[in-house]
CSV table of C-alpha atoms in Angstrom, one decimal:
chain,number,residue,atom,x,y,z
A,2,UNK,CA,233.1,78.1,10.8
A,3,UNK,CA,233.3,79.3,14.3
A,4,UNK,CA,232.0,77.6,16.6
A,5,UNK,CA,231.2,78.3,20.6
A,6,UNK,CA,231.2,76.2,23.0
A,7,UNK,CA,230.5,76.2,26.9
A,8,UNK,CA,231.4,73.8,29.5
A,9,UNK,CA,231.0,70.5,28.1
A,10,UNK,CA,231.2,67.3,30.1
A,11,UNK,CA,233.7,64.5,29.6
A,12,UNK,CA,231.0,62.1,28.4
A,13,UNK,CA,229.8,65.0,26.3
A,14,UNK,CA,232.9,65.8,24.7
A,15,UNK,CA,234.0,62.3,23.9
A,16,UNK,CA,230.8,61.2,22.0
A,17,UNK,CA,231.3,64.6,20.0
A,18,UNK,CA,234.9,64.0,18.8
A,19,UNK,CA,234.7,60.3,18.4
A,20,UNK,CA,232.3,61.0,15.6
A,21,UNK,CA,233.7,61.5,12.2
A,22,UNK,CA,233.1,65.4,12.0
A,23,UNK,CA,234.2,68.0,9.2
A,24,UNK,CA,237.7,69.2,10.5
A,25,UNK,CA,235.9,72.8,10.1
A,26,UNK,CA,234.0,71.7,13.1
A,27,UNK,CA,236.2,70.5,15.4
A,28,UNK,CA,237.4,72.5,18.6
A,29,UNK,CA,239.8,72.7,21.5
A,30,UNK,CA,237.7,72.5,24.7
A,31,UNK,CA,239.2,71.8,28.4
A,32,UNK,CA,237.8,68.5,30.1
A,33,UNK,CA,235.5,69.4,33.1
A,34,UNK,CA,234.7,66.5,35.5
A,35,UNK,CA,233.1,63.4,33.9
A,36,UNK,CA,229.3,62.9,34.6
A,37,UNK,CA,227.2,59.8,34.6
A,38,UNK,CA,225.5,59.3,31.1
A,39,UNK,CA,221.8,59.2,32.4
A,40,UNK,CA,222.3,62.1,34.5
A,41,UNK,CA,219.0,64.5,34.0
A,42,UNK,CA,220.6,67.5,35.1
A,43,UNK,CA,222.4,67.8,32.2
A,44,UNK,CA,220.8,69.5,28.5
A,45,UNK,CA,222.9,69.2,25.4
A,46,UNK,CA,222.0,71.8,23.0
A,47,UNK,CA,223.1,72.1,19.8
A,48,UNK,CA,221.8,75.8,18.6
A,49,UNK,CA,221.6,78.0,15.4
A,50,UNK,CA,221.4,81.4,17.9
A,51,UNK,CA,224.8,83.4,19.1
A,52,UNK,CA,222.6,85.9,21.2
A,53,UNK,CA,224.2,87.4,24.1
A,54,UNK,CA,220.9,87.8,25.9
A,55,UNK,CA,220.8,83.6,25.7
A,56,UNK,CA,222.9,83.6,28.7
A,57,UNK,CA,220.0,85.3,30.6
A,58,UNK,CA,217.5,82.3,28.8
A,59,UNK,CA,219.9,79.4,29.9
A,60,UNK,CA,220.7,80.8,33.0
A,61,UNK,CA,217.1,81.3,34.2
A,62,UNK,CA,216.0,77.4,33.3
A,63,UNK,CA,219.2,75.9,35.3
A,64,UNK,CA,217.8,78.3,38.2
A,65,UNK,CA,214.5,77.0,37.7
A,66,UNK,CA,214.9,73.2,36.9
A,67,UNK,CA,218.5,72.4,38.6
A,68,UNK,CA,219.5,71.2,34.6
A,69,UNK,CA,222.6,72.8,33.7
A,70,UNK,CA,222.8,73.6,29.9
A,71,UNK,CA,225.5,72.7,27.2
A,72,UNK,CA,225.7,74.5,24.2
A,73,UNK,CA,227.8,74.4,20.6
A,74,UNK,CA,226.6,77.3,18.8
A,75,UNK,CA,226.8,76.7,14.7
A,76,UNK,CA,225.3,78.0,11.5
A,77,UNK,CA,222.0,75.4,10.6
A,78,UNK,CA,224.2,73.4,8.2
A,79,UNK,CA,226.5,73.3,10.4
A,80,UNK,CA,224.8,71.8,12.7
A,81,UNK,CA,222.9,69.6,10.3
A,82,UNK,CA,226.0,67.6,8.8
A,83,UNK,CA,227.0,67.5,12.7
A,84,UNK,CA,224.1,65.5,13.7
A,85,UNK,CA,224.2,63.1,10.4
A,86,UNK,CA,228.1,62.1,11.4
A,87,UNK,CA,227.4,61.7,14.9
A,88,UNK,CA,224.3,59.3,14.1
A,89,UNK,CA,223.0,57.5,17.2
A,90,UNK,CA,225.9,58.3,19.2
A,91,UNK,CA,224.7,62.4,19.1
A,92,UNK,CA,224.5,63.9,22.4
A,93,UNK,CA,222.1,66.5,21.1
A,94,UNK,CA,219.6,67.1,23.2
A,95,UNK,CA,217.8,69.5,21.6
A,96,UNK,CA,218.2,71.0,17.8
A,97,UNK,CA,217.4,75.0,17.5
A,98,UNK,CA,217.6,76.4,13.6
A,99,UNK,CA,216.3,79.6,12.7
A,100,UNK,CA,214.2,79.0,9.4
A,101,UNK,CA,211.4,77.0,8.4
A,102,UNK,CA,212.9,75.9,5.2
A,103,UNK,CA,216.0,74.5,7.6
A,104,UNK,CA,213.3,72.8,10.7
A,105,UNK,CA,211.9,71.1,8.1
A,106,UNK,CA,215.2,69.8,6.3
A,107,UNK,CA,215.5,68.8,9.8
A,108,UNK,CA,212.6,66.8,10.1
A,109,UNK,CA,212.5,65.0,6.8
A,110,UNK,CA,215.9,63.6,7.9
A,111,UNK,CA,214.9,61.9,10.7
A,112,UNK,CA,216.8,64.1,13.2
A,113,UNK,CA,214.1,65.2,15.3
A,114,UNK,CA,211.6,62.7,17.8
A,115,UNK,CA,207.8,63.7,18.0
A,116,UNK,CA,207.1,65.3,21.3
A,117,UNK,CA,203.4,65.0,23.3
A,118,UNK,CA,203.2,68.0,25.6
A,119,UNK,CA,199.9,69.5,26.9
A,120,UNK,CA,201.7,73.1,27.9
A,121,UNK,CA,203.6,73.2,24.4
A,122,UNK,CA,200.1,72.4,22.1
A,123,UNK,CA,198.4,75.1,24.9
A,124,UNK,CA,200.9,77.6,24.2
A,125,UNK,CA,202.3,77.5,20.2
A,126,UNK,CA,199.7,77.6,17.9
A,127,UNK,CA,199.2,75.1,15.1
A,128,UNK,CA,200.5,76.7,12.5
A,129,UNK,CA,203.9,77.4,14.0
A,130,UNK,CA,204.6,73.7,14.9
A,131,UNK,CA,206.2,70.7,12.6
A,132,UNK,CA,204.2,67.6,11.1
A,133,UNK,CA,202.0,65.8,13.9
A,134,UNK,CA,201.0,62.0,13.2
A,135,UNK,CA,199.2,62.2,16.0
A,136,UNK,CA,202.4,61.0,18.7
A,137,UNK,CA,203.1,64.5,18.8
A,138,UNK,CA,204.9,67.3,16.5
A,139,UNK,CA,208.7,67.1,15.6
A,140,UNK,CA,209.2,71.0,16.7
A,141,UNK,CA,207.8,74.3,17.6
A,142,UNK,CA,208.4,77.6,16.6
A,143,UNK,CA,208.9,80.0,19.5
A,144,UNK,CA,209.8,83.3,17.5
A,145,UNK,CA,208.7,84.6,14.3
A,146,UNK,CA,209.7,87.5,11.9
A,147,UNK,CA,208.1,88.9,9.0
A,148,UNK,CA,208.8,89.3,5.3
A,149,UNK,CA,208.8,92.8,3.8
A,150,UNK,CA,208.9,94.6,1.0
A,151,UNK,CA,211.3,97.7,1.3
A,152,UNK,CA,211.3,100.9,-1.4
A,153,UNK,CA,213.1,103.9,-1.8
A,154,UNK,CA,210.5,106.8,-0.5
A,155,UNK,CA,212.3,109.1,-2.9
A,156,UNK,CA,211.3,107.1,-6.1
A,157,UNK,CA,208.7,104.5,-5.7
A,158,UNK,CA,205.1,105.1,-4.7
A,159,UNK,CA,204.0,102.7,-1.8
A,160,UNK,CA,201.1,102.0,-3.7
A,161,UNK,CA,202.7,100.0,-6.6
A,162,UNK,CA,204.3,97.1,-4.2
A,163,UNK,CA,201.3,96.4,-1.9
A,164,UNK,CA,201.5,92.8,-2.4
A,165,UNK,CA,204.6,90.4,-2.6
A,166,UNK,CA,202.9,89.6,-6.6
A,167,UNK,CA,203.6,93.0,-7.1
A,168,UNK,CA,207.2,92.2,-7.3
A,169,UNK,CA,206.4,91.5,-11.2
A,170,UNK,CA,204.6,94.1,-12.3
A,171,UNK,CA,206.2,95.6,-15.6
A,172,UNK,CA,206.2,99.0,-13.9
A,173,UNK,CA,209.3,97.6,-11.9
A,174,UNK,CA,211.6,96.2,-14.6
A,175,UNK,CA,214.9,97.0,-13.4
A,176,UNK,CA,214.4,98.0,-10.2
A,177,UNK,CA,213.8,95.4,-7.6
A,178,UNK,CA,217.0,93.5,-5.6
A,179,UNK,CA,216.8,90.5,-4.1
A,180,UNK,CA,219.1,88.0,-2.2
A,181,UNK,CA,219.9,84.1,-4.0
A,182,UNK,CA,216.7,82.4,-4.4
A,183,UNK,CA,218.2,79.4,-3.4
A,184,UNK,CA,219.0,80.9,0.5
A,185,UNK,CA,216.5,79.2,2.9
A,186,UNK,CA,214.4,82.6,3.0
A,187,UNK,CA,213.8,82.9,-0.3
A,188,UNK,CA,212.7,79.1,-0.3
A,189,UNK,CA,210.6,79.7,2.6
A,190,UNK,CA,208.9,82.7,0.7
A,191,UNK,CA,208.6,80.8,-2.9
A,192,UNK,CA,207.4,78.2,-0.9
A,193,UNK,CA,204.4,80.0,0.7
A,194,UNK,CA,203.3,81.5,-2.4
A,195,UNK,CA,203.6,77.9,-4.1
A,196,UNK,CA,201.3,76.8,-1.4
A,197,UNK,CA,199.2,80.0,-1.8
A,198,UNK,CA,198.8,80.1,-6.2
A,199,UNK,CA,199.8,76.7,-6.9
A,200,UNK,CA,203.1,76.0,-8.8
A,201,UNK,CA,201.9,77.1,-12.1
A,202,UNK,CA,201.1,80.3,-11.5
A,203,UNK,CA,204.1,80.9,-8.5
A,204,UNK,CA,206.5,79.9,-11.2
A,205,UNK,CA,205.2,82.8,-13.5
A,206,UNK,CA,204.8,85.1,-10.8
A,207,UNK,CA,209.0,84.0,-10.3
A,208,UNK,CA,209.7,84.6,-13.7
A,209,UNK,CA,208.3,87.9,-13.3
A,210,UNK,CA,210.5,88.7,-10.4
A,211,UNK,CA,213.4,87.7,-12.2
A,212,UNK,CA,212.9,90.2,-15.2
A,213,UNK,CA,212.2,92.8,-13.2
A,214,UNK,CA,215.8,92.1,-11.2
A,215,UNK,CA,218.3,95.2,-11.4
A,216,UNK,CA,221.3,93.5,-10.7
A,217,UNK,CA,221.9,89.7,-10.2
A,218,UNK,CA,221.1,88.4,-6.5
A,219,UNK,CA,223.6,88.8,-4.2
A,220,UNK,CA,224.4,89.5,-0.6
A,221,UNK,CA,222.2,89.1,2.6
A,222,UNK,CA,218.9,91.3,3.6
A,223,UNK,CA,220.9,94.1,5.0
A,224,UNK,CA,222.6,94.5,1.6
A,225,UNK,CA,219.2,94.3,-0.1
A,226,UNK,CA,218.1,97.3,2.3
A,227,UNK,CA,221.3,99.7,1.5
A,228,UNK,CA,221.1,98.8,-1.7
A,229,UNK,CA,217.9,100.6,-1.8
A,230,UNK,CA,218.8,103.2,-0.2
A,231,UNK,CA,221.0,104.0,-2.2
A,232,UNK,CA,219.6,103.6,-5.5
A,233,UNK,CA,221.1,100.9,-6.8
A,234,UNK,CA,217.6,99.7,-7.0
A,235,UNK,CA,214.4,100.8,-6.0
A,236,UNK,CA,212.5,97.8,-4.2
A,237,UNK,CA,213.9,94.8,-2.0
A,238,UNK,CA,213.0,92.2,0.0
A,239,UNK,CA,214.0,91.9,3.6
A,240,UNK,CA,213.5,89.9,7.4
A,241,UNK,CA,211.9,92.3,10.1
A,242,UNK,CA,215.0,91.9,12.6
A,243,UNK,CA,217.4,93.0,10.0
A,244,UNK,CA,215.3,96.3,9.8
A,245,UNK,CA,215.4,96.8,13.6
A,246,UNK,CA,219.2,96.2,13.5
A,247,UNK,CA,219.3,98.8,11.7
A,248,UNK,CA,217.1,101.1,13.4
A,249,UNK,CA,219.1,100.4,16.7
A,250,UNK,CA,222.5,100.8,15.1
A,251,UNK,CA,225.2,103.1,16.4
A,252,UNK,CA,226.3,103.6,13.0
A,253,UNK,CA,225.3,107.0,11.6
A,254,UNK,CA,225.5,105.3,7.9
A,255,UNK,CA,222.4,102.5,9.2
A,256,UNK,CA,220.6,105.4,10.6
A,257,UNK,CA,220.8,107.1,7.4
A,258,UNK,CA,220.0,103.9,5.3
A,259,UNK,CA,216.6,103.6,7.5
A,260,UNK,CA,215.9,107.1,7.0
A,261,UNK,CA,215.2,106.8,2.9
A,262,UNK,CA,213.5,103.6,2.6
A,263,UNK,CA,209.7,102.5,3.3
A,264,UNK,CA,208.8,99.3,4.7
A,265,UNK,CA,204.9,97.9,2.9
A,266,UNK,CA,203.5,95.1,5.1
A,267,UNK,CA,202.7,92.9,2.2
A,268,UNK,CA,199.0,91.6,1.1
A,269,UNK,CA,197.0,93.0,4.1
A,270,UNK,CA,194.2,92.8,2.0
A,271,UNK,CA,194.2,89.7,1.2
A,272,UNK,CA,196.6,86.6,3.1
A,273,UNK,CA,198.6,88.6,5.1
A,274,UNK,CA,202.4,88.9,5.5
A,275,UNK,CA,204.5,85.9,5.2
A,276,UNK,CA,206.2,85.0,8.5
A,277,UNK,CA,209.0,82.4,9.0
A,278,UNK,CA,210.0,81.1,12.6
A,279,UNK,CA,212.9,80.1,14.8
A,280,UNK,CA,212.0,76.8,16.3
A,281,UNK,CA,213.2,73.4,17.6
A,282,UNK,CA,212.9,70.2,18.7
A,283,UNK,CA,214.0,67.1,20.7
A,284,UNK,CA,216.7,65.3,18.5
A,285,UNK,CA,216.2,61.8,17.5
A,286,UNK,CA,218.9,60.2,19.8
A,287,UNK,CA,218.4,62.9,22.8
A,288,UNK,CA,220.2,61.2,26.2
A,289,UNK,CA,218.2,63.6,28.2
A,290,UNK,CA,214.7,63.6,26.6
A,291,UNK,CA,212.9,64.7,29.9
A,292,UNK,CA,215.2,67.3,30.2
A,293,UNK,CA,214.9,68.6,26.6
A,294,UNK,CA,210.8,68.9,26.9
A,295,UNK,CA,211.2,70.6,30.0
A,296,UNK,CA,213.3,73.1,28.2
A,297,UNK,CA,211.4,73.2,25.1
A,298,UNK,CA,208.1,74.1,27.5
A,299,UNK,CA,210.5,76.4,29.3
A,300,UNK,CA,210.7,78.2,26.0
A,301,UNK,CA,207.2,78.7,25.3
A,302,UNK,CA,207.1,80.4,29.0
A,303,UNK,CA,206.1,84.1,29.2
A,304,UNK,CA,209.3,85.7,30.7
A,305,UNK,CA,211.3,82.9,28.5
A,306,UNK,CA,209.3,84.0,25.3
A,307,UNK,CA,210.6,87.6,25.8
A,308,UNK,CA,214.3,86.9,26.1
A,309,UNK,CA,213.9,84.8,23.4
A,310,UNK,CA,212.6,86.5,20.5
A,311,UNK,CA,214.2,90.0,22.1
A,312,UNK,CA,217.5,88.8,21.8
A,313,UNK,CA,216.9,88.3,17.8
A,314,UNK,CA,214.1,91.5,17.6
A,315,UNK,CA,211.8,88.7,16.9
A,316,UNK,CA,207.9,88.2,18.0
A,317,UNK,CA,207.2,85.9,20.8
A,318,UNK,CA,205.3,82.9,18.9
A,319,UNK,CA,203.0,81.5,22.1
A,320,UNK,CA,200.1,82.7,22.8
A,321,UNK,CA,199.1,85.9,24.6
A,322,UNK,CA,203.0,87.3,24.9
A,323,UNK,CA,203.7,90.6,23.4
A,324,UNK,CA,207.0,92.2,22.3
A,325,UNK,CA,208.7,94.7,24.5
A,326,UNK,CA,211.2,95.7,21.7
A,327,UNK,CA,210.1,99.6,21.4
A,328,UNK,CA,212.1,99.3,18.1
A,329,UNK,CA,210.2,96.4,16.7
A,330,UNK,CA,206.9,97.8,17.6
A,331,UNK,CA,207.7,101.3,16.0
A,332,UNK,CA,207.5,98.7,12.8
A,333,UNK,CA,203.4,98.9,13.9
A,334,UNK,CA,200.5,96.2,13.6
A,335,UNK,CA,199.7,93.9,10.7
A,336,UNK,CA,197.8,91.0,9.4
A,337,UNK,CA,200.2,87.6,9.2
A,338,UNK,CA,199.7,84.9,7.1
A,339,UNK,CA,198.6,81.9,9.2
A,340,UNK,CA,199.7,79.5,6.1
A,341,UNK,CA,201.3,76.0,8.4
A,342,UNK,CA,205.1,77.0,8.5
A,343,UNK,CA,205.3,73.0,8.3
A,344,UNK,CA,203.4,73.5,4.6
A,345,UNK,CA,206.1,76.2,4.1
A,346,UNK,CA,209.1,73.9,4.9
A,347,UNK,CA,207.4,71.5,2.3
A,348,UNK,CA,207.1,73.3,-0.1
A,349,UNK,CA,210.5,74.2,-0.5
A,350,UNK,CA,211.0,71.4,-3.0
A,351,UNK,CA,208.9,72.7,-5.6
A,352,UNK,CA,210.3,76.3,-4.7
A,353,UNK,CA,213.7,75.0,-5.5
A,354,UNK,CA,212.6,73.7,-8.9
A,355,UNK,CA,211.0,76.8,-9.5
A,356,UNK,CA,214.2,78.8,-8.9
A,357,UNK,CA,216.0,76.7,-11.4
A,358,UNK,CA,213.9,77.1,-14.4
A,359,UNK,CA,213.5,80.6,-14.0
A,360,UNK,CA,216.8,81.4,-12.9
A,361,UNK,CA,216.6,82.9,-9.4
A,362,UNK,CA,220.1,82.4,-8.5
């Protein structure tokens, strides 16, 4: 696992290495001058992202508030198993993961604190925020990207994959590819239309999936895209930034791959397209709580909201902000599902049963 890190204080870095961490996580960092424990001008952040255009983010909150920012940058588990070793001696800060299914693994393990802020419930909607017993939610999402369906344009009528049912229609035995069920998009998904049909009749919509499968799952979205450009099947799933990657790749071959395959916003009739988030929270044992609002509210900012869900061709998540990404608007308009993407994280547990028993894996 490869993990960055940026200047960390002494005090930092000792509570970090102290704690009995995976040897996979461990890193060589130089000691800067030690800093007083309660000092406010000081964010630990512990942070799914590895954006280049974060710098700009960070940068602009230290100019703003005086707080100078810490990061180690890890994959959600990562991160996860790095807060349960550390315990109540974390110097987390603030938790950032990029999936609902993950935020609410989070939160069900205790590893975020509920958070009362007038600007944050003024700015993110209800709906992209985590449980609330009324001392305030456990996180916020602050970017969101969409679920698609792709096809081959060559070989598949638009018409037949309109909605994410669709996916098990008998018309599409053999030709639909999919990533593991069991990857925390897939769970998020499963989990929406658990939320959505009931389990009952998600589990046979799964099963349906599953027999209509032309190869077993395998590989991330991007693979599910060339896949279908290529042939090897017909119809995938896929996240809207991977799609933009692809669009704004310097790789002829990417180009190419865009150029045969149709993208169907899914049930625009009807729900609307399933969207997942990138969100945080203040962790449970934050030093600098004050600190990692003030940075949470930073996020939820206008210019903030931009840099943010640019850097990951996502769509701002507060209110009023729109995209500049000219690449992820070319992707057009469409009707989102405004299922809770708490419910969603919930409802992971019965998506995961329902992956076993039909064999999405």
């Amino acid at each position: 696992m490869n993990i960055v890190t940026t200047t960390l204080r002494r005090t930092f870095l000792s509570a970090l290495l102290s704690a009995a961490l995976p040897a996979a996580l461990a890193t060589s960092l130089a000691l800067p001058a030690p800093a007083a424990a309660a000092d406010d001008k000081v964010l630990n952040l512990y942070s799914a992202r590895h954006y280049q255009t974060d710098e700009a983010l960070y940068e602009e909150f230290t100019k703003q508030t005086g707080i100078k920012v810490n990061r180690i940058e890890a994959g959600d588990e990562a991160l996860l198993e790095r807060l349960r070793n550390e315990g109540a001696n974390s110097p987390a800060d603030v938790l950032l993961l990029v999936d609902a299914a993950r935020l609410w693994k989070a939160q069900v393990e205790g590893l975020f604190q509920p958070v009362k802020s007038k600007v944050l419930d003024e700015r993110i909607p209800a709906h992209l925020r985590g449980k609330d017993d009324g001392q305030g939610a456990e996180w916020y999402g602050f970017a969101t990207r969409a679920r698609v369906i792709v096809y081959n344009k060559a070989s598949v009528n638009p018409d037949l994959v309109r909605n994410y049912e669709d996916l098990a229609r008998p018309e599409l035995k053999g030709k639909v590819c999919t990533r593991s069920g069991a990857h925390p998009y897939m769970l998020s998904l499963i989990g929406a239309m658990t939320e959505h049909l009931g389990e009952q009749k998600a589990e046979e919509w799964a099963k349906g999936v599953v027999a209509n499968f032309a190869r077993k799952p395998r590989g991330g979205d991007t693979d599910q895209v060339r896949a279908v450009a290529t042939g090897e099947c017909q119809v995938a799933l896929s996240n809207s930034y991977y799609l933009v990657r692809l669009m704004k790749s310097d790789k002829p071959a990417d180009r190419e791959a865009m150029a045969k395959v149709g993208i169907v916003w899914p049930n625009q009739a009807g729900k609307g397209t399933h969207v997942n988030v990138s969100g945080a929270g203040v962790a449970k044992n934050a030093p600098h709580r004050d600190a990692a609002i003030k940075f949470l509210e930073y996020l939820a900012s206008d210019s903030a909201q931009l840099y943010f869900a640019n850097g990951s061709n996502e769509w701002p998540a507060a209110r009023g902000v729109k995209s500049t990404n000219e690449a992820l608007q070319s992707l057009g308009e469409f009707k989102a599902d405004d299922l809770s993407v708490a419910s969603i994280g919930r409802a992971q547990v019965t998506a995961a049963k329902i992956i076993d028993r039909v064999g999405w894996r």
